[in-house]
Short mmCIF file of C-alpha atoms in Angstrom, two decimals:
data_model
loop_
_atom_site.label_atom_id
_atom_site.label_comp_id
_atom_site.label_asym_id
_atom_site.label_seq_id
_atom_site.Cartn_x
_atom_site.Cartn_y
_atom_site.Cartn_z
CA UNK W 147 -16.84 -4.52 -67.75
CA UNK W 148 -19.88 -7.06 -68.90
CA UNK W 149 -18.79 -10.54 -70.58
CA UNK W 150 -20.62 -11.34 -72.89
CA UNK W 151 -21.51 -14.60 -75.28
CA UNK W 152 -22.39 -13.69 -78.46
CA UNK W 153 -24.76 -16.57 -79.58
CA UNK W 154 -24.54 -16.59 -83.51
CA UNK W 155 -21.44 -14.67 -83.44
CA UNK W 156 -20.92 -15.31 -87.17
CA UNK W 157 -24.15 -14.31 -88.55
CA UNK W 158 -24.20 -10.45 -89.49
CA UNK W 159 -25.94 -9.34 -86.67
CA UNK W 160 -23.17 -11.20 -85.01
CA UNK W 161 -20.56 -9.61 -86.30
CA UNK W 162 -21.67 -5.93 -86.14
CA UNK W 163 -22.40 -6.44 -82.19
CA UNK W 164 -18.24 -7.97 -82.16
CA UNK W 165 -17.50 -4.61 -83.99
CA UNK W 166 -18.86 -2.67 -81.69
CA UNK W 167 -18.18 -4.19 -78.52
CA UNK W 168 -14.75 -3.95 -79.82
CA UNK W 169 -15.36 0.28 -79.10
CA UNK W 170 -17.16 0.34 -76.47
CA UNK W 171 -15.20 0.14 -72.79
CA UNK W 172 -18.15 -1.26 -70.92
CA UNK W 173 -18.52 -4.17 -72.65
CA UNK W 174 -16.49 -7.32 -74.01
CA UNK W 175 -17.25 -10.61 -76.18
CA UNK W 176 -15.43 -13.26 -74.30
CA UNK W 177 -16.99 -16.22 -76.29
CA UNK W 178 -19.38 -16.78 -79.42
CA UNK W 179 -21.41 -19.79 -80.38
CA UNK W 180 -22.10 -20.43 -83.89
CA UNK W 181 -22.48 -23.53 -85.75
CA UNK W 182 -19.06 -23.51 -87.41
CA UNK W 183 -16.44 -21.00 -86.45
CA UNK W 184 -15.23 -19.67 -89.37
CA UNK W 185 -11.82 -18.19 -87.65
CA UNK W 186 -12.67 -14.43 -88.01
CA UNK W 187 -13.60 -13.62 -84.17
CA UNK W 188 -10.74 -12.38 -81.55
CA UNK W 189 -12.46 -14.99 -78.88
CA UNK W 190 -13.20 -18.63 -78.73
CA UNK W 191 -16.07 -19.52 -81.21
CA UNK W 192 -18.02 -22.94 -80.25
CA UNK W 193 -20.42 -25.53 -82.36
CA UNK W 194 -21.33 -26.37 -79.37
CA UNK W 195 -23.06 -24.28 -76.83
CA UNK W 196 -22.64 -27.21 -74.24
CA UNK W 197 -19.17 -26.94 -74.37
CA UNK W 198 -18.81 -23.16 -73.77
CA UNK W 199 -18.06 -22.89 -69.96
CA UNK W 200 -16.59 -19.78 -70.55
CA UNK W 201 -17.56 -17.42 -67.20
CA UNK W 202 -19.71 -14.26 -68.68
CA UNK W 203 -21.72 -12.04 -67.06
CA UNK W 204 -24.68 -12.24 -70.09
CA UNK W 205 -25.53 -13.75 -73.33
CA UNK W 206 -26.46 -11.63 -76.81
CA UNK W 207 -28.66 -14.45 -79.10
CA UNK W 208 -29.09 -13.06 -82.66
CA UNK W 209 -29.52 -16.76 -84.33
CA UNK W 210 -32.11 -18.39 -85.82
CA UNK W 211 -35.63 -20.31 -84.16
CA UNK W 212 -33.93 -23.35 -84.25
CA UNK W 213 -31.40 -22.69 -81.75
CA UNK W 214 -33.50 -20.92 -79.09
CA UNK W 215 -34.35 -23.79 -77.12
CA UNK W 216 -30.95 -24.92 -76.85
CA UNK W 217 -29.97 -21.30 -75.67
CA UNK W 218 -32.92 -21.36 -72.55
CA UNK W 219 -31.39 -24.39 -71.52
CA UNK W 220 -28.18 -23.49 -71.26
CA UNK W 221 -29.04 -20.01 -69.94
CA UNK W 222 -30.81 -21.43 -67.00
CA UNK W 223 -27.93 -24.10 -66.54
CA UNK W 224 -25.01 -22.01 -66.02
CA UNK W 225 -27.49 -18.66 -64.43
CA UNK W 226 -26.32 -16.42 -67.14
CA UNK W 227 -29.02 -14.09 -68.29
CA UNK W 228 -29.72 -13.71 -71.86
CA UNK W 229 -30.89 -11.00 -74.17
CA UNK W 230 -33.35 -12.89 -76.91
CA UNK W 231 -33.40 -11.32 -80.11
CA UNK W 232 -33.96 -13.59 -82.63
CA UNK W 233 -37.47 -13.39 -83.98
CA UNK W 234 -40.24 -16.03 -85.77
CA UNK W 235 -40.45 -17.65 -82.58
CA UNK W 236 -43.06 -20.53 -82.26
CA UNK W 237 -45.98 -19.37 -79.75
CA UNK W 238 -44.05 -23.05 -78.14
CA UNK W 239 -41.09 -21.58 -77.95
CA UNK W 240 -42.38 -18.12 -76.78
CA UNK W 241 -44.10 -19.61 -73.94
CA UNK W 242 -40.54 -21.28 -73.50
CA UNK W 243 -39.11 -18.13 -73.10
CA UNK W 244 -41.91 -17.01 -70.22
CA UNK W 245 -40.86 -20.06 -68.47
CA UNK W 246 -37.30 -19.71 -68.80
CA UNK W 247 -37.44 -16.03 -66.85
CA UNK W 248 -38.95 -17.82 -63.82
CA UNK W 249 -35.53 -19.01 -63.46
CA UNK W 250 -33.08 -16.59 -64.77
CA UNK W 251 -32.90 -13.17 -66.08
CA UNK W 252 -34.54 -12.80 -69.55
CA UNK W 253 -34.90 -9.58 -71.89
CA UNK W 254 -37.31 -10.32 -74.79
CA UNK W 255 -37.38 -7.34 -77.34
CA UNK W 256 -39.10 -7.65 -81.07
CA UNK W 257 -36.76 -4.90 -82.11
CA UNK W 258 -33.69 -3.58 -80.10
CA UNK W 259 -33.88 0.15 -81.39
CA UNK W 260 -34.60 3.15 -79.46
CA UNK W 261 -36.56 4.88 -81.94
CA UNK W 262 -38.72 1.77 -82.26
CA UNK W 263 -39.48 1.18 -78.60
CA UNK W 264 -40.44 4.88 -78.25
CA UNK W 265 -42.69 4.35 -81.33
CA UNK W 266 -44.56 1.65 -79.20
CA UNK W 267 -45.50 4.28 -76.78
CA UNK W 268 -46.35 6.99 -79.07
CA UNK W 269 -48.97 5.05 -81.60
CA UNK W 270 -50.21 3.47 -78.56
CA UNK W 271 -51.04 7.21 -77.37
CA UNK W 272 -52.72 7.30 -80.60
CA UNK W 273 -54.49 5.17 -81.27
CA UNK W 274 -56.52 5.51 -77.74
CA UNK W 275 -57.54 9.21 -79.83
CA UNK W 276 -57.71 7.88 -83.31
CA UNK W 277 -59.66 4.31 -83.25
CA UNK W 278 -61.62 5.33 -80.32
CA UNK W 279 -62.80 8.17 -83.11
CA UNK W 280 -63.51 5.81 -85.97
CA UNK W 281 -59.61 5.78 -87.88
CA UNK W 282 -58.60 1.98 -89.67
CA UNK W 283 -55.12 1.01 -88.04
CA UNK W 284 -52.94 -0.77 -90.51
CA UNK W 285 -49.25 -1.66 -90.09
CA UNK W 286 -46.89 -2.04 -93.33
CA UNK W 287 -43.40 -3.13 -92.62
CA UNK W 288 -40.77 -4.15 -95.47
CA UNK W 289 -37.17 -5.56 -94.83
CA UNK W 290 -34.94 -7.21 -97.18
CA UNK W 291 -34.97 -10.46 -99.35
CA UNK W 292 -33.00 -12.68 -96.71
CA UNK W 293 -35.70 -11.87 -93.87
CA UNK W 294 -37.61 -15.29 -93.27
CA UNK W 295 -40.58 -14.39 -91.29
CA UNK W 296 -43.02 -12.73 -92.05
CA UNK W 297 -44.80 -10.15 -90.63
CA UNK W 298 -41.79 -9.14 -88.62
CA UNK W 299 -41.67 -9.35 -85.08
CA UNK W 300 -41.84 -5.81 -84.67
CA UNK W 301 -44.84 -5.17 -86.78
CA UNK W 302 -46.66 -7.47 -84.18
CA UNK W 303 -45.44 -5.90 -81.43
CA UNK W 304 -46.88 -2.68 -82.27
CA UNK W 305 -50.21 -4.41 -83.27
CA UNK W 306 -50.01 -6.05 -79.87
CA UNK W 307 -49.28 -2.13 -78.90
CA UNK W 308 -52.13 -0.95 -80.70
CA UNK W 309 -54.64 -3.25 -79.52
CA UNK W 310 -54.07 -2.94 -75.81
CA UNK W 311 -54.79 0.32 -75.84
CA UNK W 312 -57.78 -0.41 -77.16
CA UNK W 313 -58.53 -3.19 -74.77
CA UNK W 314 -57.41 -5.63 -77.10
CA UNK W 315 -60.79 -5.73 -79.03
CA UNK W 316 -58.81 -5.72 -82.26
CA UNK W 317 -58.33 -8.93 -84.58
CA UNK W 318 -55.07 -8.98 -86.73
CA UNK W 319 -55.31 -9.71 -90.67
CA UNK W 320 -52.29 -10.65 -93.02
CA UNK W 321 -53.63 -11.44 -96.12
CA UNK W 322 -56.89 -10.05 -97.99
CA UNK W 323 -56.41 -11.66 -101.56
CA UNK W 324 -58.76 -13.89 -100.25
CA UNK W 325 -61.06 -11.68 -99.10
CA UNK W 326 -64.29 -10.60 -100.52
CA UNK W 327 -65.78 -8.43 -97.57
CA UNK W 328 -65.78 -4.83 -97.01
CA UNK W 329 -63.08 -3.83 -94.01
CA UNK W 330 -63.89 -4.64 -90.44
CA UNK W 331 -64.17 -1.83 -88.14
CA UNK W 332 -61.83 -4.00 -85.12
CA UNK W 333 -59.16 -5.23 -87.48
CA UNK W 334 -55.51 -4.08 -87.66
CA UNK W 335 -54.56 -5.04 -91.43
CA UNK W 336 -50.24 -6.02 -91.41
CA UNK W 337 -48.67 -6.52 -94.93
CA UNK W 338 -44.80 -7.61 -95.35
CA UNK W 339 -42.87 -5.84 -98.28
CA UNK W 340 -39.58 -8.70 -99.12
CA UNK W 341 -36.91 -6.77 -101.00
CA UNK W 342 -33.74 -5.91 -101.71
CA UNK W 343 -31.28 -4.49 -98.69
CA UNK W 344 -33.76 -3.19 -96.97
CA UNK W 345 -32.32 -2.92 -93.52
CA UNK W 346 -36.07 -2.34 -91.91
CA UNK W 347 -39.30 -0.30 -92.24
CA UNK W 348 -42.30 -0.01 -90.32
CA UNK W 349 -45.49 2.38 -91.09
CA UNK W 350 -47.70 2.77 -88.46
CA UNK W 351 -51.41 4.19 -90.24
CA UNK W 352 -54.23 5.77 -88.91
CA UNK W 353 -56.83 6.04 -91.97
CA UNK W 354 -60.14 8.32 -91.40
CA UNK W 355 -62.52 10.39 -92.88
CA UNK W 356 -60.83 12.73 -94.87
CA UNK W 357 -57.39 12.79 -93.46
CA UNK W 358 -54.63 10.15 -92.31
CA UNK W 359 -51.96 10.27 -90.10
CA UNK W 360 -48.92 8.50 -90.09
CA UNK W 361 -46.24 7.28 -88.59
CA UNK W 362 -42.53 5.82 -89.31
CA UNK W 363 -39.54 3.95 -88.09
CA UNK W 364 -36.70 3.33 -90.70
CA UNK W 365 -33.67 1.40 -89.88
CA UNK W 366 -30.78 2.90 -92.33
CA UNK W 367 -28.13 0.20 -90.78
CA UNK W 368 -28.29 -2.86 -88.53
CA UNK W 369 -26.11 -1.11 -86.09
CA UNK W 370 -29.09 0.69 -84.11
CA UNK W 371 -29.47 -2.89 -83.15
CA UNK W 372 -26.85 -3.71 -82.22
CA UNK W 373 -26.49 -0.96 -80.17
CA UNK W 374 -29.47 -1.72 -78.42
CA UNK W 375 -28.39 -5.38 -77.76
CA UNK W 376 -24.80 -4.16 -75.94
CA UNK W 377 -27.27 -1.84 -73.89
CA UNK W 378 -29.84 -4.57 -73.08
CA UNK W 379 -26.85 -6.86 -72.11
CA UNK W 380 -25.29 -4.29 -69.99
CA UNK W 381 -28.72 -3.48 -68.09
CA UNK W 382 -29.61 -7.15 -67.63
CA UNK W 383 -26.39 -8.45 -66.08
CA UNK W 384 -26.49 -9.55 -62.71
CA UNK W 385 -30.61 -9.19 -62.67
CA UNK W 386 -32.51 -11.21 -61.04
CA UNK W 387 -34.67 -13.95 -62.58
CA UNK W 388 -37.34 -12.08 -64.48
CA UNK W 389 -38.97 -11.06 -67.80
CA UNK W 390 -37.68 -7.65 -69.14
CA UNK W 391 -37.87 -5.66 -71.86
CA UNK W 392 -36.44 -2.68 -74.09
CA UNK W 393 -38.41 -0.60 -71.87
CA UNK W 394 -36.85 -1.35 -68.55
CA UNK W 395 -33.73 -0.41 -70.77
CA UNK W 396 -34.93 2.87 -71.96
CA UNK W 397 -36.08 3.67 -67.99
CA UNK W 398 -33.12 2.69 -66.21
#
């Protein structure tokens, strides 16, 4: 059985990782941090992570930028390894992260879904046929009117996909209303679509001469996540210090 402290326990995310932890007999949420605890979690809920000494075996963060930093402390403090989802991280606080898994066990993932990290692989495949042949890469994502950041984290890691298969020649653009120039041939064009309940979307696009070839991740509920999170929690307790990913989940 992993312990685990769910680190914005109240947000939604939060709560549909508590709800399935709740079914799943590998895995149980011993503590949560949030910063008020609203009283609707079976286990402690604290404002402040300091004062969580509950013992755990690994941490689930699904908070917000602010409270990342916080969370490395606190990780390396007490040795417990944590699974970082939260996104719109600072390139500061990403470099934060890099040194944090010099000292403790840390899985980084812009997206926690299956289907997504096998995506990675497959335009990345691709696009060492398609660009090196001439086709325009372009990545359109949309997600719903609460996301804050923008592109998502996962349309930049399968930019950051795309380009190193192409020996990272590529330069990334987000916004062409300003823009009076005809299409480079080494850029990888990312637009963000804000709307609705849009649980997540992301279009991969390979545009060339006379024929285009996509492809597609859709998210129809926020539970492939958290799926993912219980599994990268699982895999990552008792690691050693080190920077992992969904991919060391997905290979065992």
């Amino acid at each position: 059985m992993v312990r685990i402290i769910m680190h914005g326990c109240n947000g939604h995310m939060g709560q549909v990782i508590s709800g399935l932890a709740e079914n799943d007999p590998d895995a149980e949420i011993v503590a949560g941090i949030d910063i008020a605890d609203q009283g609707k979690n079976n286990y402690p809920v604290f404002t402040d992570i300091q004062a969580c000494q509950v013992e755990a075996d690994a941490i689930i963060d699904f908070s917000s930028s602010k409270a990342v930093d916080a969370l490395l402390d606190y990780s390396i403090r007490r040795q417990i390894p944590v699974v970082v989802c939260t996104t719109g991280l600072s390139e500061e606080q990403l470099a934060r992260v890099e040194e944090a898994a010099k000292k403790v066990a840390v899985l980084k993932s812009a997206n926690m879904s299956l289907g997504i990290n096998t995506l990675l692989k497959l335009v990345q495949d691709a696009a060492k046929v398609l660009a090196a042949a001439g086709f325009d890469m372009e990545i359109v994502e949309r997600h719903h009117h609460l996301k804050v950041d923008a592109p998502s984290g996962t349309a930049l890691a399968l930019a950051d996909s795309l380009n190193e298969s192409m020996d990272n020649q590529y330069h990334y653009v987000y916004d062409r209303s300003q823009r009076r120039e005809q299409r480079d041939d080494k850029e990888i064009g990312i637009s963000a679509v804000r709307g609705g309940t849009i649980v997540g979307e992301h279009e991969v696009i390979f545009a060339g001469p006379d024929e285009v070839i996509e492809f597609k991740h859709t998210a129809h509920s926020k539970a492939v996540f958290g799926k993912g999170a219980l599994e990268a929690a699982k895999f990552l307790a008792g690691k050693p210090a080190g920077r992992y990913d969904m991919s060391h989940v997905i290979n065992g």
